[in-house]
Amino acid sequence: MVSLTDSMADAGGTRMPATRTAIADGFCHHCGEELPSAPVRVMFEGEPRGFCCEGCAAAAQWIDDADLGDYYRLRSERATRVGTEPVDLAVWDRDELLAEHAHDVDGGREITLLTDGMRCAACAWLIDRALARQPGVLEASANAVTGRIRLAWDPAGTALSGVLRQLVTLGYRPYLAGGQAREAERRRERNRDLIRIGIAGLGSMQAMMLAEALYLDFGNTMPLPTRDFFRWITFLVSTPVVFYAGWPFIEGAWRELRQRRLGMDLLIAGSTLLAWGASVFETMRGGDHVWYDAAVMFVFLLLAARMLEKRARGIASAQVDALGRARPAFATRERSDGSRESVPLAALAVGDVACVAVGEVVPADGELLVAARFEEALLTGEPHPVAKDIGAPVYAGTVCREQPARLRVTGTGSGTRLSQLTRLVERAQSERPSLAIAADRVAHRFVAGLLLATLAVFIGWRIHDPSRA
C-alpha cells in the first residue's frame, strides 16, 4: 500500500493530482462513509482512491493484492468501516470458550460465528476466500442471509485468534453465535416441512390427473379393469401423502385423543383418514366412487397453510433473535493503569470502564466518558447515528460510530435496557390475543357439534338411501 498526502506520486516521483474517480464523490471507496478533510489516498487497481481511514485503505489493498478485486464489482452494499482501533482477539483462544462453543471435526475443530458486517452475497464470497487462504483453515463457509460463518480449523497449526484477525482486518467483527442447537433443529424441521409439502404437492397433482380421467367418464364407457387400474395407482400415490405428509395431523389427533380433548387436528386427521379409508374399501369391492383426490388435496392445502403460519411465527421470533444477537460475547475493559483487556461479558461489573471501538456493539449500559456517536436503530428505530456528549447515557446493543468511545458501566446483564426490551418482546409473543383464546374455548364444542352433525347426516342417508350414505 502506498500512502499519500494531498497529491499522488507516480513511480518516478512526479506529483500527480487525485483523479475525479478517486474522491470526487467525497466518500470512502471501501465503506462508503464520508471522507474527512484529510482523507487517506492510495493507489488501488492502478487508480488513486480516497479512504476514510488507514484501516479501510489496508483492507482494500489486501483485497487487491489477493486478487479479489471482483468484490467491489459484485457487491450490492458498501462494507462496514474497518477503523484503526486495535482489537484484542486473545479471548477467542481460551479453553472455556472453545469448550462451550466449538466442537471436534475430522482434522480439527469447528465453530459458528456471527458478524454484522456481512451485508450482501459479495461479502460472503470475500470472507470464504479470505479465510480459506489462511494457514490452518480446513473449511470456511459464510452465509449472507443469516450473517453466520462456519469455520473449521486445525488448532495444532494455527490459533483461532490468528484466523479471526483476518476477518477484523477486512472490517468484519466476529461474535459468538448463540442458540446453535436451536437453529439446527429449526433448520431440520424446515427441511422436513418442505419434503412433506413437496410429496403432498406431487401426490395431489398425480391423484387429480387420475381422478379427472374417472370423473370425465360420463357414459360409463371405461372398461372396469382400466378403472380399477387407475384406482389402484391413485391408492399408491395417495397413501404416502396421507400417512407421511399428513403425519403431523395424525400425530396431533392422537395427542388430542390421549388428552381427551377435541381439536382441529382430530377433525383434519379424521376426515382425511375417512376419505382415504372409504376409498380403499370402495376400490377393493368395486364401488361406484372413490375420494383419494379429496384426501390428498386436503393434506396439501392444510400443509401449505401451516407453512405460511410458521413463516409468520418465524418473522415474529426474529425480533427476539435480533435482540439476542445484539449482545456481544466479550467486552474490552480498561485497567487502572490505562491498559486494556478483553473479558467475557459476564465479567464486566458496574463501575468498570469499558472501551468500544468503531463498529462495535456497546456491551453494557453506562455513562459516556468521551463524546461519541451511536447508532440506536435496534432500540429506537432511528437509522442515523446520534451524537452524545460526556455524561450522556448509552445503552447496550447500540453501535459505536465514527470515533471510539469510553464509558463507565452502570448496568449489566439483566439490568440493561436491552434485556428489558427483550423480556417485553418475549412476553408480547407469549401472550395470545383475546380472539385466539375465545377460539380455543369454543373449538372443542365446534368439533363435537360437527362430528355429531356428520353422524346424524350419515344415519339419515342410511335410512333414506343407503347407497349414498
PDB file of N, CA and C in Angstrom, residues 104-171:
ATOM      1  N   ASP A 104     -15.427 -30.858  17.961  1.00  0.00           N
ATOM      2  CA  ASP A 104     -14.404 -31.554  17.191  1.00  0.00           C
ATOM      3  C   ASP A 104     -14.947 -32.020  15.845  1.00  0.00           C
ATOM      4  N   VAL A 105     -14.118 -31.905  14.815  1.00  0.00           N
ATOM      5  CA  VAL A 105     -14.400 -32.437  13.485  1.00  0.00           C
ATOM      6  C   VAL A 105     -13.150 -33.157  13.015  1.00  0.00           C
ATOM      7  N   ASP A 106     -13.230 -33.818  11.876  1.00  0.00           N
ATOM      8  CA  ASP A 106     -12.069 -34.532  11.339  1.00  0.00           C
ATOM      9  C   ASP A 106     -10.946 -33.550  11.043  1.00  0.00           C
ATOM     10  N   GLY A 107      -9.843 -33.726  11.723  1.00  0.00           N
ATOM     11  CA  GLY A 107      -8.674 -32.896  11.477  1.00  0.00           C
ATOM     12  C   GLY A 107      -8.590 -31.628  12.287  1.00  0.00           C
ATOM     13  N   GLY A 108      -9.597 -31.317  13.096  1.00  0.00           N
ATOM     14  CA  GLY A 108      -9.530 -30.084  13.863  1.00  0.00           C
ATOM     15  C   GLY A 108     -10.808 -29.798  14.626  1.00  0.00           C
ATOM     16  N   ARG A 109     -11.176 -28.532  14.711  1.00  0.00           N
ATOM     17  CA  ARG A 109     -12.368 -28.110  15.441  1.00  0.00           C
ATOM     18  C   ARG A 109     -13.193 -27.158  14.570  1.00  0.00           C
ATOM     19  N   GLU A 110     -14.469 -27.013  14.932  1.00  0.00           N
ATOM     20  CA  GLU A 110     -15.369 -26.165  14.151  1.00  0.00           C
ATOM     21  C   GLU A 110     -16.158 -25.258  15.086  1.00  0.00           C
ATOM     22  N   ILE A 111     -16.380 -24.031  14.641  1.00  0.00           N
ATOM     23  CA  ILE A 111     -17.136 -23.062  15.418  1.00  0.00           C
ATOM     24  C   ILE A 111     -17.999 -22.244  14.466  1.00  0.00           C
ATOM     25  N   THR A 112     -19.147 -21.786  14.948  1.00  0.00           N
ATOM     26  CA  THR A 112     -20.033 -20.925  14.168  1.00  0.00           C
ATOM     27  C   THR A 112     -19.987 -19.521  14.754  1.00  0.00           C
ATOM     28  N   LEU A 113     -19.739 -18.540  13.901  1.00  0.00           N
ATOM     29  CA  LEU A 113     -19.594 -17.147  14.319  1.00  0.00           C
ATOM     30  C   LEU A 113     -20.679 -16.297  13.687  1.00  0.00           C
ATOM     31  N   LEU A 114     -20.886 -15.142  14.262  1.00  0.00           N
ATOM     32  CA  LEU A 114     -21.775 -14.128  13.704  1.00  0.00           C
ATOM     33  C   LEU A 114     -20.965 -12.902  13.349  1.00  0.00           C
ATOM     34  N   THR A 115     -21.410 -12.187  12.340  1.00  0.00           N
ATOM     35  CA  THR A 115     -20.818 -10.893  12.030  1.00  0.00           C
ATOM     36  C   THR A 115     -21.909  -9.991  11.481  1.00  0.00           C
ATOM     37  N   ASP A 116     -21.923  -8.734  11.922  1.00  0.00           N
ATOM     38  CA  ASP A 116     -22.934  -7.788  11.468  1.00  0.00           C
ATOM     39  C   ASP A 116     -22.536  -7.080  10.180  1.00  0.00           C
ATOM     40  N   GLY A 117     -21.302  -7.259   9.736  1.00  0.00           N
ATOM     41  CA  GLY A 117     -20.840  -6.524   8.570  1.00  0.00           C
ATOM     42  C   GLY A 117     -21.124  -7.210   7.250  1.00  0.00           C
ATOM     43  N   MET A 118     -21.635  -8.451   7.263  1.00  0.00           N
ATOM     44  CA  MET A 118     -21.898  -9.178   6.036  1.00  0.00           C
ATOM     45  C   MET A 118     -23.245  -8.731   5.460  1.00  0.00           C
ATOM     46  N   ARG A 119     -23.214  -7.836   4.487  1.00  0.00           N
ATOM     47  CA  ARG A 119     -24.432  -7.185   4.021  1.00  0.00           C
ATOM     48  C   ARG A 119     -24.941  -7.701   2.684  1.00  0.00           C
ATOM     49  N   CYS A 120     -24.139  -8.462   1.956  1.00  0.00           N
ATOM     50  CA  CYS A 120     -24.583  -8.954   0.654  1.00  0.00           C
ATOM     51  C   CYS A 120     -23.810 -10.216   0.320  1.00  0.00           C
ATOM     52  N   ALA A 121     -24.170 -10.835  -0.809  1.00  0.00           N
ATOM     53  CA  ALA A 121     -23.531 -12.089  -1.210  1.00  0.00           C
ATOM     54  C   ALA A 121     -22.043 -11.894  -1.515  1.00  0.00           C
ATOM     55  N   ALA A 122     -21.685 -10.701  -1.970  1.00  0.00           N
ATOM     56  CA  ALA A 122     -20.269 -10.449  -2.257  1.00  0.00           C
ATOM     57  C   ALA A 122     -19.436 -10.487  -0.979  1.00  0.00           C
ATOM     58  N   CYS A 123     -20.015 -10.037   0.137  1.00  0.00           N
ATOM     59  CA  CYS A 123     -19.298 -10.126   1.416  1.00  0.00           C
ATOM     60  C   CYS A 123     -19.027 -11.582   1.774  1.00  0.00           C
ATOM     61  N   ALA A 124     -20.038 -12.429   1.618  1.00  0.00           N
ATOM     62  CA  ALA A 124     -19.851 -13.857   1.902  1.00  0.00           C
ATOM     63  C   ALA A 124     -18.796 -14.456   0.981  1.00  0.00           C
ATOM     64  N   TRP A 125     -18.819 -14.055  -0.284  1.00  0.00           N
ATOM     65  CA  TRP A 125     -17.811 -14.530  -1.243  1.00  0.00           C
ATOM     66  C   TRP A 125     -16.409 -14.125  -0.810  1.00  0.00           C
ATOM     67  N   LEU A 126     -16.253 -12.880  -0.372  1.00  0.00           N
ATOM     68  CA  LEU A 126     -14.943 -12.393   0.064  1.00  0.00           C
ATOM     69  C   LEU A 126     -14.471 -13.122   1.317  1.00  0.00           C
ATOM     70  N   ILE A 127     -15.375 -13.302   2.290  1.00  0.00           N
ATOM     71  CA  ILE A 127     -15.000 -13.971   3.538  1.00  0.00           C
ATOM     72  C   ILE A 127     -14.581 -15.408   3.274  1.00  0.00           C
ATOM     73  N   ASP A 128     -15.338 -16.117   2.429  1.00  0.00           N
ATOM     74  CA  ASP A 128     -14.991 -17.500   2.106  1.00  0.00           C
ATOM     75  C   ASP A 128     -13.566 -17.602   1.579  1.00  0.00           C
ATOM     76  N   ARG A 129     -13.238 -16.741   0.645  1.00  0.00           N
ATOM     77  CA  ARG A 129     -11.923 -16.844   0.005  1.00  0.00           C
ATOM     78  C   ARG A 129     -10.804 -16.301   0.882  1.00  0.00           C
ATOM     79  N   ALA A 130     -11.111 -15.267   1.664  1.00  0.00           N
ATOM     80  CA  ALA A 130     -10.078 -14.724   2.548  1.00  0.00           C
ATOM     81  C   ALA A 130      -9.701 -15.720   3.640  1.00  0.00           C
ATOM     82  N   LEU A 131     -10.704 -16.358   4.254  1.00  0.00           N
ATOM     83  CA  LEU A 131     -10.418 -17.325   5.311  1.00  0.00           C
ATOM     84  C   LEU A 131      -9.782 -18.587   4.759  1.00  0.00           C
ATOM     85  N   ALA A 132     -10.209 -19.013   3.578  1.00  0.00           N
ATOM     86  CA  ALA A 132      -9.662 -20.246   3.002  1.00  0.00           C
ATOM     87  C   ALA A 132      -8.167 -20.127   2.739  1.00  0.00           C
ATOM     88  N   ARG A 133      -7.674 -18.913   2.572  1.00  0.00           N
ATOM     89  CA  ARG A 133      -6.249 -18.711   2.303  1.00  0.00           C
ATOM     90  C   ARG A 133      -5.409 -18.655   3.572  1.00  0.00           C
ATOM     91  N   GLN A 134      -6.066 -18.657   4.727  1.00  0.00           N
ATOM     92  CA  GLN A 134      -5.309 -18.594   5.971  1.00  0.00           C
ATOM     93  C   GLN A 134      -4.739 -19.967   6.311  1.00  0.00           C
ATOM     94  N   PRO A 135      -3.495 -20.041   6.760  1.00  0.00           N
ATOM     95  CA  PRO A 135      -2.911 -21.342   7.115  1.00  0.00           C
ATOM     96  C   PRO A 135      -3.658 -21.975   8.284  1.00  0.00           C
ATOM     97  N   GLY A 136      -3.905 -23.258   8.189  1.00  0.00           N
ATOM     98  CA  GLY A 136      -4.584 -23.993   9.245  1.00  0.00           C
ATOM     99  C   GLY A 136      -6.089 -24.042   9.108  1.00  0.00           C
ATOM    100  N   VAL A 137      -6.662 -23.311   8.164  1.00  0.00           N
ATOM    101  CA  VAL A 137      -8.115 -23.324   7.974  1.00  0.00           C
ATOM    102  C   VAL A 137      -8.486 -24.532   7.116  1.00  0.00           C
ATOM    103  N   LEU A 138      -9.384 -25.367   7.642  1.00  0.00           N
ATOM    104  CA  LEU A 138      -9.832 -26.549   6.917  1.00  0.00           C
ATOM    105  C   LEU A 138     -11.013 -26.240   6.018  1.00  0.00           C
ATOM    106  N   GLU A 139     -11.923 -25.435   6.501  1.00  0.00           N
ATOM    107  CA  GLU A 139     -13.112 -25.101   5.718  1.00  0.00           C
ATOM    108  C   GLU A 139     -13.719 -23.813   6.265  1.00  0.00           C
ATOM    109  N   ALA A 140     -14.236 -22.988   5.376  1.00  0.00           N
ATOM    110  CA  ALA A 140     -14.905 -21.747   5.775  1.00  0.00           C
ATOM    111  C   ALA A 140     -16.118 -21.549   4.889  1.00  0.00           C
ATOM    112  N   SER A 141     -17.228 -21.251   5.519  1.00  0.00           N
ATOM    113  CA  SER A 141     -18.474 -21.059   4.774  1.00  0.00           C
ATOM    114  C   SER A 141     -19.244 -19.915   5.410  1.00  0.00           C
ATOM    115  N   ALA A 142     -19.518 -18.867   4.626  1.00  0.00           N
ATOM    116  CA  ALA A 142     -20.238 -17.685   5.102  1.00  0.00           C
ATOM    117  C   ALA A 142     -21.617 -17.632   4.457  1.00  0.00           C
ATOM    118  N   ASN A 143     -22.610 -17.252   5.248  1.00  0.00           N
ATOM    119  CA  ASN A 143     -23.994 -17.138   4.776  1.00  0.00           C
ATOM    120  C   ASN A 143     -24.435 -15.693   4.930  1.00  0.00           C
ATOM    121  N   ALA A 144     -24.674 -15.028   3.795  1.00  0.00           N
ATOM    122  CA  ALA A 144     -25.025 -13.613   3.835  1.00  0.00           C
ATOM    123  C   ALA A 144     -26.425 -13.381   4.379  1.00  0.00           C
ATOM    124  N   VAL A 145     -27.290 -14.393   4.300  1.00  0.00           N
ATOM    125  CA  VAL A 145     -28.669 -14.227   4.764  1.00  0.00           C
ATOM    126  C   VAL A 145     -28.728 -14.229   6.290  1.00  0.00           C
ATOM    127  N   THR A 146     -28.052 -15.187   6.916  1.00  0.00           N
ATOM    128  CA  THR A 146     -28.101 -15.314   8.374  1.00  0.00           C
ATOM    129  C   THR A 146     -26.973 -14.565   9.070  1.00  0.00           C
ATOM    130  N   GLY A 147     -25.955 -14.116   8.306  1.00  0.00           N
ATOM    131  CA  GLY A 147     -24.817 -13.444   8.924  1.00  0.00           C
ATOM    132  C   GLY A 147     -23.908 -14.390   9.694  1.00  0.00           C
ATOM    133  N   ARG A 148     -23.994 -15.694   9.405  1.00  0.00           N
ATOM    134  CA  ARG A 148     -23.202 -16.690  10.125  1.00  0.00           C
ATOM    135  C   ARG A 148     -22.006 -17.143   9.302  1.00  0.00           C
ATOM    136  N   ILE A 149     -20.941 -17.483  10.006  1.00  0.00           N
ATOM    137  CA  ILE A 149     -19.724 -18.007   9.384  1.00  0.00           C
ATOM    138  C   ILE A 149     -19.379 -19.320  10.075  1.00  0.00           C
ATOM    139  N   ARG A 150     -19.333 -20.376   9.293  1.00  0.00           N
ATOM    140  CA  ARG A 150     -18.938 -21.677   9.840  1.00  0.00           C
ATOM    141  C   ARG A 150     -17.468 -21.888   9.504  1.00  0.00           C
ATOM    142  N   LEU A 151     -16.656 -22.056  10.538  1.00  0.00           N
ATOM    143  CA  LEU A 151     -15.204 -22.096  10.366  1.00  0.00           C
ATOM    144  C   LEU A 151     -14.647 -23.357  11.003  1.00  0.00           C
ATOM    145  N   ALA A 152     -13.910 -24.123  10.226  1.00  0.00           N
ATOM    146  CA  ALA A 152     -13.201 -25.312  10.727  1.00  0.00           C
ATOM    147  C   ALA A 152     -11.702 -25.063  10.575  1.00  0.00           C
ATOM    148  N   TRP A 153     -10.964 -25.288  11.653  1.00  0.00           N
ATOM    149  CA  TRP A 153      -9.525 -25.020  11.625  1.00  0.00           C
ATOM    150  C   TRP A 153      -8.783 -26.090  12.422  1.00  0.00           C
ATOM    151  N   ASP A 154      -7.485 -26.143  12.189  1.00  0.00           N
ATOM    152  CA  ASP A 154      -6.616 -27.094  12.880  1.00  0.00           C
ATOM    153  C   ASP A 154      -5.919 -26.366  14.027  1.00  0.00           C
ATOM    154  N   PRO A 155      -6.304 -26.637  15.284  1.00  0.00           N
ATOM    155  CA  PRO A 155      -5.670 -25.928  16.412  1.00  0.00           C
ATOM    156  C   PRO A 155      -4.174 -26.165  16.516  1.00  0.00           C
ATOM    157  N   ALA A 156      -3.713 -27.305  15.999  1.00  0.00           N
ATOM    158  CA  ALA A 156      -2.276 -27.576  16.068  1.00  0.00           C
ATOM    159  C   ALA A 156      -1.486 -26.706  15.090  1.00  0.00           C
ATOM    160  N   GLY A 157      -2.141 -26.238  14.034  1.00  0.00           N
ATOM    161  CA  GLY A 157      -1.449 -25.449  13.031  1.00  0.00           C
ATOM    162  C   GLY A 157      -1.614 -23.952  13.201  1.00  0.00           C
ATOM    163  N   THR A 158      -2.713 -23.525  13.794  1.00  0.00           N
ATOM    164  CA  THR A 158      -2.955 -22.092  13.960  1.00  0.00           C
ATOM    165  C   THR A 158      -3.942 -21.865  15.089  1.00  0.00           C
ATOM    166  N   ALA A 159      -3.852 -20.692  15.686  1.00  0.00           N
ATOM    167  CA  ALA A 159      -4.804 -20.314  16.730  1.00  0.00           C
ATOM    168  C   ALA A 159      -6.028 -19.658  16.095  1.00  0.00           C
ATOM    169  N   LEU A 160      -7.170 -19.819  16.749  1.00  0.00           N
ATOM    170  CA  LEU A 160      -8.393 -19.230  16.222  1.00  0.00           C
ATOM    171  C   LEU A 160      -8.279 -17.713  16.120  1.00  0.00           C
ATOM    172  N   SER A 161      -7.607 -17.095  17.081  1.00  0.00           N
ATOM    173  CA  SER A 161      -7.457 -15.633  17.052  1.00  0.00           C
ATOM    174  C   SER A 161      -6.692 -15.175  15.816  1.00  0.00           C
ATOM    175  N   GLY A 162      -5.731 -15.966  15.364  1.00  0.00           N
ATOM    176  CA  GLY A 162      -4.978 -15.610  14.171  1.00  0.00           C
ATOM    177  C   GLY A 162      -5.838 -15.609  12.919  1.00  0.00           C
ATOM    178  N   VAL A 163      -6.757 -16.578  12.840  1.00  0.00           N
ATOM    179  CA  VAL A 163      -7.663 -16.634  11.689  1.00  0.00           C
ATOM    180  C   VAL A 163      -8.641 -15.462  11.736  1.00  0.00           C
ATOM    181  N   LEU A 164      -9.167 -15.186  12.928  1.00  0.00           N
ATOM    182  CA  LEU A 164     -10.161 -14.117  13.051  1.00  0.00           C
ATOM    183  C   LEU A 164      -9.555 -12.744  12.823  1.00  0.00           C
ATOM    184  N   ARG A 165      -8.249 -12.620  13.007  1.00  0.00           N
ATOM    185  CA  ARG A 165      -7.625 -11.326  12.777  1.00  0.00           C
ATOM    186  C   ARG A 165      -7.767 -10.906  11.321  1.00  0.00           C
ATOM    187  N   GLN A 166      -7.791 -11.882  10.408  1.00  0.00           N
ATOM    188  CA  GLN A 166      -8.001 -11.545   9.007  1.00  0.00           C
ATOM    189  C   GLN A 166      -9.414 -11.001   8.781  1.00  0.00           C
ATOM    190  N   LEU A 167     -10.372 -11.557   9.517  1.00  0.00           N
ATOM    191  CA  LEU A 167     -11.741 -11.037   9.444  1.00  0.00           C
ATOM    192  C   LEU A 167     -11.788  -9.585   9.881  1.00  0.00           C
ATOM    193  N   VAL A 168     -11.147  -9.297  11.018  1.00  0.00           N
ATOM    194  CA  VAL A 168     -11.157  -7.933  11.555  1.00  0.00           C
ATOM    195  C   VAL A 168     -10.453  -6.986  10.591  1.00  0.00           C
ATOM    196  N   THR A 169      -9.399  -7.449   9.960  1.00  0.00           N
ATOM    197  CA  THR A 169      -8.672  -6.616   9.015  1.00  0.00           C
ATOM    198  C   THR A 169      -9.559  -6.183   7.857  1.00  0.00           C
ATOM    199  N   LEU A 170     -10.513  -7.034   7.483  1.00  0.00           N
ATOM    200  CA  LEU A 170     -11.425  -6.722   6.384  1.00  0.00           C
ATOM    201  C   LEU A 170     -12.660  -5.964   6.857  1.00  0.00           C
ATOM    202  N   GLY A 171     -12.779  -5.750   8.166  1.00  0.00           N
ATOM    203  CA  GLY A 171     -13.901  -4.977   8.678  1.00  0.00           C
ATOM    204  C   GLY A 171     -15.063  -5.795   9.202  1.00  0.00           C
TER     205      GLY A 171
END
